[in-house]
Amino acid sequence: MKTNRCIAHCSCDSSRRDFIKKSAFLAAGTLLMGNLGVYASSKNVILPNFRSFGSAAAYMPKIKVAFVRRKEEYGMWWPGAIYDGEAARKKYTKELRKTAKSLGVNLDLRPDPIYNHEEADVWLAEAKASGADGLMMMLLDRQQHTWPTATKAAD
């Protein structure tokens, strides 16, 4: 009698060899699909532009975006480099808007950065209420409250 060696103990009747074969095919397919875009762009091949039909054709995804940083000047605490946060925010905002326009995405960018946990909670509540399709938090600082704030958005 053959015993089922599936880790989930389901009735799939898969062996380790089946798993390795399927994983290899999946990895090969992923590599080929990723290389297809690179190959097409290097050969100036125009890939087909797939259009949406029905209600999806008129739908524009909405993404809420906020920057997170400290209120004061910021940088690394050691060795002490200070960054021009306002210049970085302007540069990232310009690139975000340009990319959103090219992708056909409605970008709802918070005008001021989030400076503390309370502001993050308010922003997240607004994001949930607005029915946004996605959230994006741009961390301009790696100290103090930024990682816990980003974790709130991920949760």
CSV table of N, CA and C in Angstrom, one decimal:
chain,number,residue,atom,x,y,z
A,1,MET,N,0.8,-1.2,0.0
A,1,MET,CA,0.0,0.0,0.0
A,1,MET,C,0.9,1.2,0.0
A,2,LYS,N,0.6,2.2,-0.9
A,2,LYS,CA,1.4,3.4,-1.0
A,2,LYS,C,0.9,4.4,0.1
A,3,THR,N,1.8,5.0,0.8
A,3,THR,CA,1.5,6.0,1.8
A,3,THR,C,1.6,7.4,1.2
A,4,ASN,N,0.7,8.3,1.6
A,4,ASN,CA,0.8,9.7,1.1
A,4,ASN,C,1.8,10.4,1.9
A,5,ARG,N,2.8,11.0,1.2
A,5,ARG,CA,3.9,11.7,1.8
A,5,ARG,C,3.8,13.2,1.7
A,6,CYS,N,2.6,13.7,1.3
A,6,CYS,CA,2.3,15.1,1.2
A,6,CYS,C,2.4,15.7,2.6
A,7,ILE,N,3.1,16.8,2.7
A,7,ILE,CA,3.2,17.5,4.1
A,7,ILE,C,1.9,18.0,4.6
A,8,ALA,N,1.0,18.3,3.7
A,8,ALA,CA,-0.4,18.8,4.1
A,8,ALA,C,-1.3,17.7,4.4
A,9,HIS,N,-0.9,16.5,4.2
A,9,HIS,CA,-1.7,15.3,4.4
A,9,HIS,C,-3.0,15.3,3.6
A,10,CYS,N,-3.0,15.9,2.4
A,10,CYS,CA,-4.2,15.9,1.6
A,10,CYS,C,-4.2,14.7,0.6
A,11,SER,N,-5.1,14.7,-0.2
A,11,SER,CA,-5.2,13.5,-1.2
A,11,SER,C,-4.6,13.8,-2.5
A,12,CYS,N,-3.6,14.7,-2.5
A,12,CYS,CA,-3.0,15.1,-3.8
A,12,CYS,C,-2.0,14.0,-4.4
A,13,ASP,N,-1.6,13.1,-3.6
A,13,ASP,CA,-0.7,12.0,-4.0
A,13,ASP,C,0.5,12.5,-4.7
A,14,SER,N,1.1,13.6,-4.2
A,14,SER,CA,2.4,14.1,-4.7
A,14,SER,C,3.6,13.6,-3.9
A,15,SER,N,4.6,13.4,-4.7
A,15,SER,CA,5.9,13.0,-4.0
A,15,SER,C,6.8,14.1,-4.0
A,16,ARG,N,8.0,13.9,-3.4
A,16,ARG,CA,9.0,15.0,-3.4
A,16,ARG,C,9.5,15.2,-4.8
A,17,ARG,N,9.6,14.1,-5.6
A,17,ARG,CA,10.1,14.3,-7.0
A,17,ARG,C,9.1,15.1,-7.8
A,18,ASP,N,7.8,14.9,-7.6
A,18,ASP,CA,6.8,15.7,-8.3
A,18,ASP,C,7.0,17.2,-7.9
A,19,PHE,N,7.2,17.4,-6.6
A,19,PHE,CA,7.4,18.8,-6.1
A,19,PHE,C,8.6,19.4,-6.8
A,20,ILE,N,9.7,18.7,-6.8
A,20,ILE,CA,10.9,19.3,-7.4
A,20,ILE,C,10.7,19.5,-8.9
A,21,LYS,N,10.0,18.6,-9.6
A,21,LYS,CA,9.7,18.8,-11.1
A,21,LYS,C,8.9,20.1,-11.3
A,22,LYS,N,7.8,20.2,-10.5
A,22,LYS,CA,6.9,21.3,-10.6
A,22,LYS,C,7.6,22.6,-10.3
A,23,SER,N,8.4,22.6,-9.3
A,23,SER,CA,9.2,23.8,-8.9
A,23,SER,C,10.2,24.2,-10.0
A,24,ALA,N,10.8,23.2,-10.6
A,24,ALA,CA,11.8,23.5,-11.7
A,24,ALA,C,11.1,24.1,-12.9
A,25,PHE,N,9.9,23.6,-13.2
A,25,PHE,CA,9.1,24.2,-14.3
A,25,PHE,C,8.7,25.6,-14.0
A,26,LEU,N,8.2,25.8,-12.8
A,26,LEU,CA,7.8,27.1,-12.4
A,26,LEU,C,8.9,28.1,-12.4
A,27,ALA,N,10.1,27.7,-11.9
A,27,ALA,CA,11.3,28.6,-12.0
A,27,ALA,C,11.7,28.9,-13.4
A,28,ALA,N,11.7,27.9,-14.2
A,28,ALA,CA,12.1,28.1,-15.7
A,28,ALA,C,11.1,29.0,-16.4
A,29,GLY,N,9.8,28.8,-16.1
A,29,GLY,CA,8.8,29.7,-16.7
A,29,GLY,C,8.9,31.1,-16.2
A,30,THR,N,9.2,31.3,-15.0
A,30,THR,CA,9.4,32.7,-14.4
A,30,THR,C,10.6,33.3,-15.1
A,31,LEU,N,11.7,32.6,-15.2
A,31,LEU,CA,12.9,33.1,-15.9
A,31,LEU,C,12.6,33.5,-17.3
A,32,LEU,N,11.9,32.6,-18.0
A,32,LEU,CA,11.7,32.9,-19.4
A,32,LEU,C,10.8,34.1,-19.6
A,33,MET,N,9.7,34.2,-18.8
A,33,MET,CA,8.8,35.3,-18.9
A,33,MET,C,9.6,36.6,-18.6
A,34,GLY,N,10.4,36.6,-17.6
A,34,GLY,CA,11.2,37.8,-17.2
A,34,GLY,C,12.1,38.2,-18.3
A,35,ASN,N,12.8,37.2,-18.9
A,35,ASN,CA,13.7,37.5,-20.0
A,35,ASN,C,13.0,37.9,-21.3
A,36,LEU,N,11.8,37.5,-21.5
A,36,LEU,CA,11.0,37.9,-22.7
A,36,LEU,C,11.0,39.4,-22.8
A,37,GLY,N,10.6,40.1,-21.7
A,37,GLY,CA,10.6,41.6,-21.7
A,37,GLY,C,11.9,42.2,-22.0
A,38,VAL,N,13.0,41.7,-21.4
A,38,VAL,CA,14.3,42.2,-21.6
A,38,VAL,C,14.7,41.9,-23.1
A,39,TYR,N,14.4,40.7,-23.6
A,39,TYR,CA,14.8,40.4,-25.0
A,39,TYR,C,14.0,41.3,-26.0
A,40,ALA,N,12.7,41.5,-25.7
A,40,ALA,CA,11.9,42.3,-26.6
A,40,ALA,C,12.4,43.7,-26.6
A,41,SER,N,12.7,44.3,-25.5
A,41,SER,CA,13.2,45.7,-25.4
A,41,SER,C,14.6,45.8,-26.1
A,42,SER,N,15.4,44.8,-25.9
A,42,SER,CA,16.8,44.9,-26.5
A,42,SER,C,16.7,44.8,-28.1
A,43,LYS,N,15.7,44.1,-28.6
A,43,LYS,CA,15.6,43.9,-30.0
A,43,LYS,C,14.6,44.9,-30.6
A,44,ASN,N,14.1,45.9,-29.8
A,44,ASN,CA,13.1,46.8,-30.3
A,44,ASN,C,11.8,46.2,-30.8
A,45,VAL,N,11.5,45.0,-30.2
A,45,VAL,CA,10.2,44.4,-30.6
A,45,VAL,C,9.1,45.0,-29.8
A,46,ILE,N,8.0,45.3,-30.5
A,46,ILE,CA,6.9,45.9,-29.8
A,46,ILE,C,6.0,44.7,-29.4
A,47,LEU,N,5.8,44.6,-28.0
A,47,LEU,CA,4.9,43.6,-27.5
A,47,LEU,C,3.5,44.1,-27.6
A,48,PRO,N,2.5,43.2,-27.8
A,48,PRO,CA,1.1,43.6,-27.9
A,48,PRO,C,0.7,44.4,-26.7
A,49,ASN,N,-0.2,45.4,-26.9
A,49,ASN,CA,-0.7,46.2,-25.9
A,49,ASN,C,-2.1,45.6,-25.6
A,50,PHE,N,-2.2,44.9,-24.5
A,50,PHE,CA,-3.5,44.3,-24.1
A,50,PHE,C,-4.4,45.3,-23.5
A,51,ARG,N,-5.7,45.4,-24.0
A,51,ARG,CA,-6.6,46.3,-23.6
A,51,ARG,C,-7.6,45.6,-22.6
A,52,SER,N,-8.2,46.4,-21.7
A,52,SER,CA,-9.2,45.9,-20.9
A,52,SER,C,-10.6,46.2,-21.5
A,53,PHE,N,-11.5,45.3,-21.2
A,53,PHE,CA,-12.9,45.5,-21.8
A,53,PHE,C,-13.9,45.5,-20.6
A,54,GLY,N,-15.0,46.0,-20.9
A,54,GLY,CA,-16.1,46.0,-19.9
A,54,GLY,C,-15.8,47.1,-18.8
A,55,SER,N,-16.2,46.8,-17.6
A,55,SER,CA,-16.1,47.8,-16.5
A,55,SER,C,-14.6,48.0,-16.1
A,56,ALA,N,-13.8,47.0,-16.4
A,56,ALA,CA,-12.3,47.2,-16.1
A,56,ALA,C,-11.7,48.2,-17.0
A,57,ALA,N,-12.2,48.4,-18.2
A,57,ALA,CA,-11.6,49.4,-19.1
A,57,ALA,C,-11.6,50.8,-18.6
A,58,ALA,N,-12.6,51.2,-17.8
A,58,ALA,CA,-12.8,52.5,-17.3
A,58,ALA,C,-12.2,52.7,-15.9
A,59,TYR,N,-11.9,51.6,-15.3
A,59,TYR,CA,-11.4,51.6,-13.9
A,59,TYR,C,-10.0,52.1,-13.8
A,60,MET,N,-9.8,53.1,-12.8
A,60,MET,CA,-8.5,53.6,-12.6
A,60,MET,C,-8.1,53.3,-11.1
A,61,PRO,N,-7.2,52.4,-10.8
A,61,PRO,CA,-6.8,52.1,-9.5
A,61,PRO,C,-6.4,53.3,-8.7
A,62,LYS,N,-6.7,53.3,-7.4
A,62,LYS,CA,-6.4,54.4,-6.5
A,62,LYS,C,-5.4,54.0,-5.5
A,63,ILE,N,-4.2,54.7,-5.4
A,63,ILE,CA,-3.2,54.3,-4.4
A,63,ILE,C,-2.9,55.5,-3.5
A,64,LYS,N,-3.0,55.3,-2.3
A,64,LYS,CA,-2.8,56.4,-1.3
A,64,LYS,C,-1.3,56.3,-0.9
A,65,VAL,N,-0.6,57.4,-1.0
A,65,VAL,CA,0.8,57.5,-0.7
A,65,VAL,C,1.1,58.5,0.3
A,66,ALA,N,2.1,58.2,1.2
A,66,ALA,CA,2.5,59.2,2.2
A,66,ALA,C,4.0,58.9,2.4
A,67,PHE,N,4.7,60.0,2.7
A,67,PHE,CA,6.1,60.0,3.1
A,67,PHE,C,6.2,59.9,4.7
A,68,VAL,N,7.1,59.2,5.2
A,68,VAL,CA,7.3,59.1,6.6
A,68,VAL,C,8.7,59.6,7.0
A,69,ARG,N,8.8,60.5,7.9
A,69,ARG,CA,10.2,60.9,8.4
A,69,ARG,C,10.1,61.6,9.7
A,70,ARG,N,11.2,62.0,10.3
A,70,ARG,CA,11.3,62.8,11.5
A,70,ARG,C,10.9,64.3,11.1
A,71,LYS,N,10.5,65.0,12.1
A,71,LYS,CA,10.2,66.4,11.9
A,71,LYS,C,11.4,67.3,11.7
A,72,GLU,N,12.4,67.0,12.5
A,72,GLU,CA,13.7,67.8,12.5
A,72,GLU,C,14.5,67.3,11.3
A,73,GLU,N,15.7,67.9,11.2
A,73,GLU,CA,16.6,67.4,10.2
A,73,GLU,C,17.0,66.0,10.5
A,74,TYR,N,17.2,65.2,9.5
A,74,TYR,CA,17.4,63.8,9.7
A,74,TYR,C,18.5,63.3,8.8
A,75,GLY,N,19.0,62.2,9.2
A,75,GLY,CA,20.1,61.5,8.5
A,75,GLY,C,20.5,60.3,9.4
A,76,MET,N,21.7,59.8,9.3
A,76,MET,CA,22.2,58.7,10.1
A,76,MET,C,22.7,59.3,11.4
A,77,TRP,N,22.3,58.6,12.5
A,77,TRP,CA,22.8,59.1,13.8
A,77,TRP,C,24.3,58.9,13.9
A,78,TRP,N,24.8,57.9,13.2
A,78,TRP,CA,26.2,57.7,13.2
A,78,TRP,C,26.6,57.3,11.8
A,79,PRO,N,27.5,57.9,11.1
A,79,PRO,CA,28.5,58.9,11.6
A,79,PRO,C,28.0,60.3,11.6
A,80,GLY,N,26.7,60.5,11.3
A,80,GLY,CA,26.2,61.9,11.5
A,80,GLY,C,25.9,62.6,10.2
A,81,ALA,N,25.7,61.9,9.1
A,81,ALA,CA,25.4,62.6,7.8
A,81,ALA,C,23.9,63.1,7.9
A,82,ILE,N,23.7,64.4,7.5
A,82,ILE,CA,22.4,65.0,7.4
A,82,ILE,C,22.0,65.0,6.0
A,83,TYR,N,20.7,64.7,5.7
A,83,TYR,CA,20.2,64.7,4.3
A,83,TYR,C,19.3,65.9,4.1
A,84,ASP,N,19.2,66.3,2.8
A,84,ASP,CA,18.2,67.3,2.5
A,84,ASP,C,16.9,66.6,2.2
A,85,GLY,N,16.1,66.4,3.2
A,85,GLY,CA,14.9,65.6,3.1
A,85,GLY,C,13.9,66.3,2.2
A,86,GLU,N,13.8,67.6,2.1
A,86,GLU,CA,12.8,68.3,1.3
A,86,GLU,C,13.1,68.1,-0.2
A,87,ALA,N,14.4,68.1,-0.5
A,87,ALA,CA,14.8,67.9,-1.9
A,87,ALA,C,14.5,66.4,-2.3
A,88,ALA,N,14.8,65.5,-1.4
A,88,ALA,CA,14.5,64.1,-1.7
A,88,ALA,C,13.0,63.9,-1.9
A,89,ARG,N,12.2,64.5,-1.0
A,89,ARG,CA,10.7,64.3,-1.2
A,89,ARG,C,10.2,64.9,-2.5
A,90,LYS,N,10.7,66.1,-2.9
A,90,LYS,CA,10.3,66.7,-4.2
A,90,LYS,C,10.7,65.8,-5.3
A,91,LYS,N,11.9,65.2,-5.3
A,91,LYS,CA,12.4,64.3,-6.4
A,91,LYS,C,11.5,63.1,-6.4
A,92,TYR,N,11.2,62.5,-5.3
A,92,TYR,CA,10.4,61.2,-5.3
A,92,TYR,C,9.0,61.5,-5.7
A,93,THR,N,8.4,62.7,-5.3
A,93,THR,CA,7.1,63.1,-5.7
A,93,THR,C,7.0,63.2,-7.2
A,94,LYS,N,7.9,63.9,-7.8
A,94,LYS,CA,8.0,64.1,-9.2
A,94,LYS,C,8.0,62.7,-10.0
A,95,GLU,N,8.8,61.8,-9.5
A,95,GLU,CA,8.9,60.5,-10.1
A,95,GLU,C,7.7,59.7,-9.9
A,96,LEU,N,7.1,59.7,-8.7
A,96,LEU,CA,5.9,59.0,-8.4
A,96,LEU,C,4.8,59.5,-9.3
A,97,ARG,N,4.6,60.8,-9.5
A,97,ARG,CA,3.5,61.3,-10.3
A,97,ARG,C,3.7,60.9,-11.8
A,98,LYS,N,5.0,61.0,-12.3
A,98,LYS,CA,5.3,60.6,-13.6
A,98,LYS,C,5.0,59.1,-13.9
A,99,THR,N,5.4,58.3,-13.0
A,99,THR,CA,5.1,56.8,-13.1
A,99,THR,C,3.6,56.5,-13.0
A,100,ALA,N,2.9,57.1,-12.1
A,100,ALA,CA,1.5,56.9,-11.9
A,100,ALA,C,0.7,57.3,-13.2
A,101,LYS,N,1.1,58.4,-13.8
A,101,LYS,CA,0.5,58.9,-15.1
A,101,LYS,C,0.8,57.9,-16.2
A,102,SER,N,2.0,57.3,-16.3
A,102,SER,CA,2.3,56.4,-17.4
A,102,SER,C,1.6,55.1,-17.2
A,103,LEU,N,1.3,54.7,-15.9
A,103,LEU,CA,0.6,53.4,-15.6
A,103,LEU,C,-0.9,53.6,-15.6
A,104,GLY,N,-1.4,54.8,-15.6
A,104,GLY,CA,-2.9,55.0,-15.5
A,104,GLY,C,-3.4,54.7,-14.1
A,105,VAL,N,-2.7,55.2,-13.1
A,105,VAL,CA,-3.0,55.0,-11.7
A,105,VAL,C,-3.4,56.4,-11.1
A,106,ASN,N,-4.4,56.4,-10.3
A,106,ASN,CA,-4.8,57.6,-9.6
A,106,ASN,C,-4.0,57.7,-8.3
A,107,LEU,N,-3.1,58.6,-8.2
A,107,LEU,CA,-2.2,58.7,-7.0
A,107,LEU,C,-2.7,59.8,-6.0
A,108,ASP,N,-3.1,59.3,-4.8
A,108,ASP,CA,-3.5,60.3,-3.8
A,108,ASP,C,-2.4,60.5,-2.8
A,109,LEU,N,-1.6,61.5,-3.1
A,109,LEU,CA,-0.4,61.8,-2.3
A,109,LEU,C,-0.7,62.7,-1.2
A,110,ARG,N,-0.3,62.3,0.0
A,110,ARG,CA,-0.5,63.2,1.2
A,110,ARG,C,0.5,64.3,1.0
A,111,PRO,N,0.1,65.6,1.2
A,111,PRO,CA,1.0,66.7,0.9
A,111,PRO,C,2.1,66.9,1.9
A,112,ASP,N,1.9,66.5,3.2
A,112,ASP,CA,2.9,66.6,4.2
A,112,ASP,C,3.3,65.2,4.6
A,113,PRO,N,4.6,65.1,5.0
A,113,PRO,CA,5.0,63.8,5.5
A,113,PRO,C,4.3,63.4,6.8
A,114,ILE,N,4.3,62.1,7.1
A,114,ILE,CA,3.8,61.7,8.4
A,114,ILE,C,5.0,61.8,9.4
A,115,TYR,N,4.8,62.5,10.5
A,115,TYR,CA,5.9,62.7,11.4
A,115,TYR,C,5.8,61.9,12.7
A,116,ASN,N,4.6,61.3,13.0
A,116,ASN,CA,4.5,60.5,14.3
A,116,ASN,C,3.4,59.5,14.2
A,117,HIS,N,3.3,58.6,15.2
A,117,HIS,CA,2.3,57.5,15.2
A,117,HIS,C,0.9,58.0,15.1
A,118,GLU,N,0.5,59.1,15.7
A,118,GLU,CA,-0.8,59.6,15.7
A,118,GLU,C,-1.2,60.0,14.3
A,119,GLU,N,-0.4,60.7,13.6
A,119,GLU,CA,-0.6,61.1,12.2
A,119,GLU,C,-0.8,59.8,11.3
A,120,ALA,N,0.0,58.8,11.6
A,120,ALA,CA,-0.1,57.6,10.8
A,120,ALA,C,-1.4,56.9,11.0
A,121,ASP,N,-1.9,56.9,12.3
A,121,ASP,CA,-3.2,56.3,12.6
A,121,ASP,C,-4.3,57.0,11.8
A,122,VAL,N,-4.3,58.3,11.8
A,122,VAL,CA,-5.3,59.1,11.1
A,122,VAL,C,-5.2,58.9,9.6
A,123,TRP,N,-4.0,58.8,9.1
A,123,TRP,CA,-3.9,58.6,7.6
A,123,TRP,C,-4.4,57.2,7.2
A,124,LEU,N,-4.0,56.2,8.1
A,124,LEU,CA,-4.5,54.9,7.8
A,124,LEU,C,-6.0,54.7,7.9
A,125,ALA,N,-6.6,55.4,8.8
A,125,ALA,CA,-8.1,55.4,8.9
A,125,ALA,C,-8.7,56.0,7.7
A,126,GLU,N,-8.1,57.2,7.2
A,126,GLU,CA,-8.6,57.8,6.0
A,126,GLU,C,-8.5,56.9,4.8
A,127,ALA,N,-7.4,56.2,4.7
A,127,ALA,CA,-7.1,55.3,3.6
A,127,ALA,C,-8.1,54.1,3.6
A,128,LYS,N,-8.4,53.6,4.7
A,128,LYS,CA,-9.4,52.5,4.8
A,128,LYS,C,-10.8,53.0,4.4
A,129,ALA,N,-11.1,54.2,4.9
A,129,ALA,CA,-12.5,54.8,4.6
A,129,ALA,C,-12.6,55.1,3.1
A,130,SER,N,-11.5,55.5,2.5
A,130,SER,CA,-11.6,55.9,1.1
A,130,SER,C,-11.7,54.8,0.1
A,131,GLY,N,-11.4,53.6,0.6
A,131,GLY,CA,-11.5,52.4,-0.3
A,131,GLY,C,-10.4,52.3,-1.3
A,132,ALA,N,-9.2,52.8,-0.9
A,132,ALA,CA,-8.1,52.8,-1.8
A,132,ALA,C,-7.7,51.4,-2.2
A,133,ASP,N,-7.2,51.2,-3.4
A,133,ASP,CA,-6.8,49.9,-3.9
A,133,ASP,C,-5.4,49.5,-3.3
A,134,GLY,N,-4.6,50.4,-2.9
A,134,GLY,CA,-3.3,50.1,-2.3
A,134,GLY,C,-2.8,51.3,-1.5
A,135,LEU,N,-1.8,50.9,-0.6
A,135,LEU,CA,-1.2,51.9,0.2
A,135,LEU,C,0.3,51.9,-0.1
A,136,MET,N,1.0,53.0,-0.1
A,136,MET,CA,2.4,53.1,-0.3
A,136,MET,C,3.0,54.1,0.7
A,137,MET,N,3.9,53.6,1.5
A,137,MET,CA,4.6,54.5,2.4
A,137,MET,C,6.1,54.6,2.0
A,138,MET,N,6.5,55.8,1.8
A,138,MET,CA,7.9,56.1,1.4
A,138,MET,C,8.7,56.5,2.6
A,139,LEU,N,9.6,55.7,3.0
A,139,LEU,CA,10.4,56.0,4.2
A,139,LEU,C,11.6,56.8,3.8
A,140,LEU,N,11.5,58.1,4.3
A,140,LEU,CA,12.6,59.0,4.1
A,140,LEU,C,13.6,59.0,5.2
A,141,ASP,N,13.4,58.2,6.2
A,141,ASP,CA,14.2,58.2,7.4
A,141,ASP,C,14.2,56.7,7.9
A,142,ARG,N,15.3,56.3,8.5
A,142,ARG,CA,15.5,55.0,9.0
A,142,ARG,C,15.5,54.9,10.5
A,143,GLN,N,15.1,55.9,11.2
A,143,GLN,CA,15.2,56.0,12.6
A,143,GLN,C,13.9,56.2,13.3
A,144,GLN,N,13.8,56.1,14.5
A,144,GLN,CA,12.7,56.4,15.4
A,144,GLN,C,11.4,55.7,15.0
A,145,HIS,N,10.4,56.4,14.5
A,145,HIS,CA,9.1,55.9,14.3
A,145,HIS,C,8.8,55.3,12.9
A,146,THR,N,9.7,55.5,12.0
A,146,THR,CA,9.4,55.2,10.6
A,146,THR,C,9.1,53.7,10.3
A,147,TRP,N,9.9,52.8,10.9
A,147,TRP,CA,9.6,51.4,10.6
A,147,TRP,C,8.3,50.9,11.3
A,148,PRO,N,8.0,51.3,12.5
A,148,PRO,CA,6.7,50.9,13.1
A,148,PRO,C,5.6,51.5,12.4
A,149,THR,N,5.7,52.7,11.9
A,149,THR,CA,4.6,53.3,11.1
A,149,THR,C,4.4,52.6,9.8
A,150,ALA,N,5.4,52.2,9.1
A,150,ALA,CA,5.3,51.4,7.9
A,150,ALA,C,4.6,50.0,8.2
A,151,THR,N,5.0,49.5,9.3
A,151,THR,CA,4.4,48.2,9.7
A,151,THR,C,2.9,48.3,9.9
A,152,LYS,N,2.4,49.4,10.5
A,152,LYS,CA,1.0,49.7,10.7
A,152,LYS,C,0.3,49.6,9.3
A,153,ALA,N,0.9,50.2,8.3
A,153,ALA,CA,0.3,50.2,7.0
A,153,ALA,C,0.2,48.8,6.4
A,154,ALA,N,1.3,48.1,6.6
A,154,ALA,CA,1.3,46.7,6.1
A,154,ALA,C,0.3,45.8,6.8
A,155,ASP,N,0.0,46.1,8.1
A,155,ASP,CA,-1.0,45.3,8.8
A,155,ASP,C,-2.4,45.7,8.3
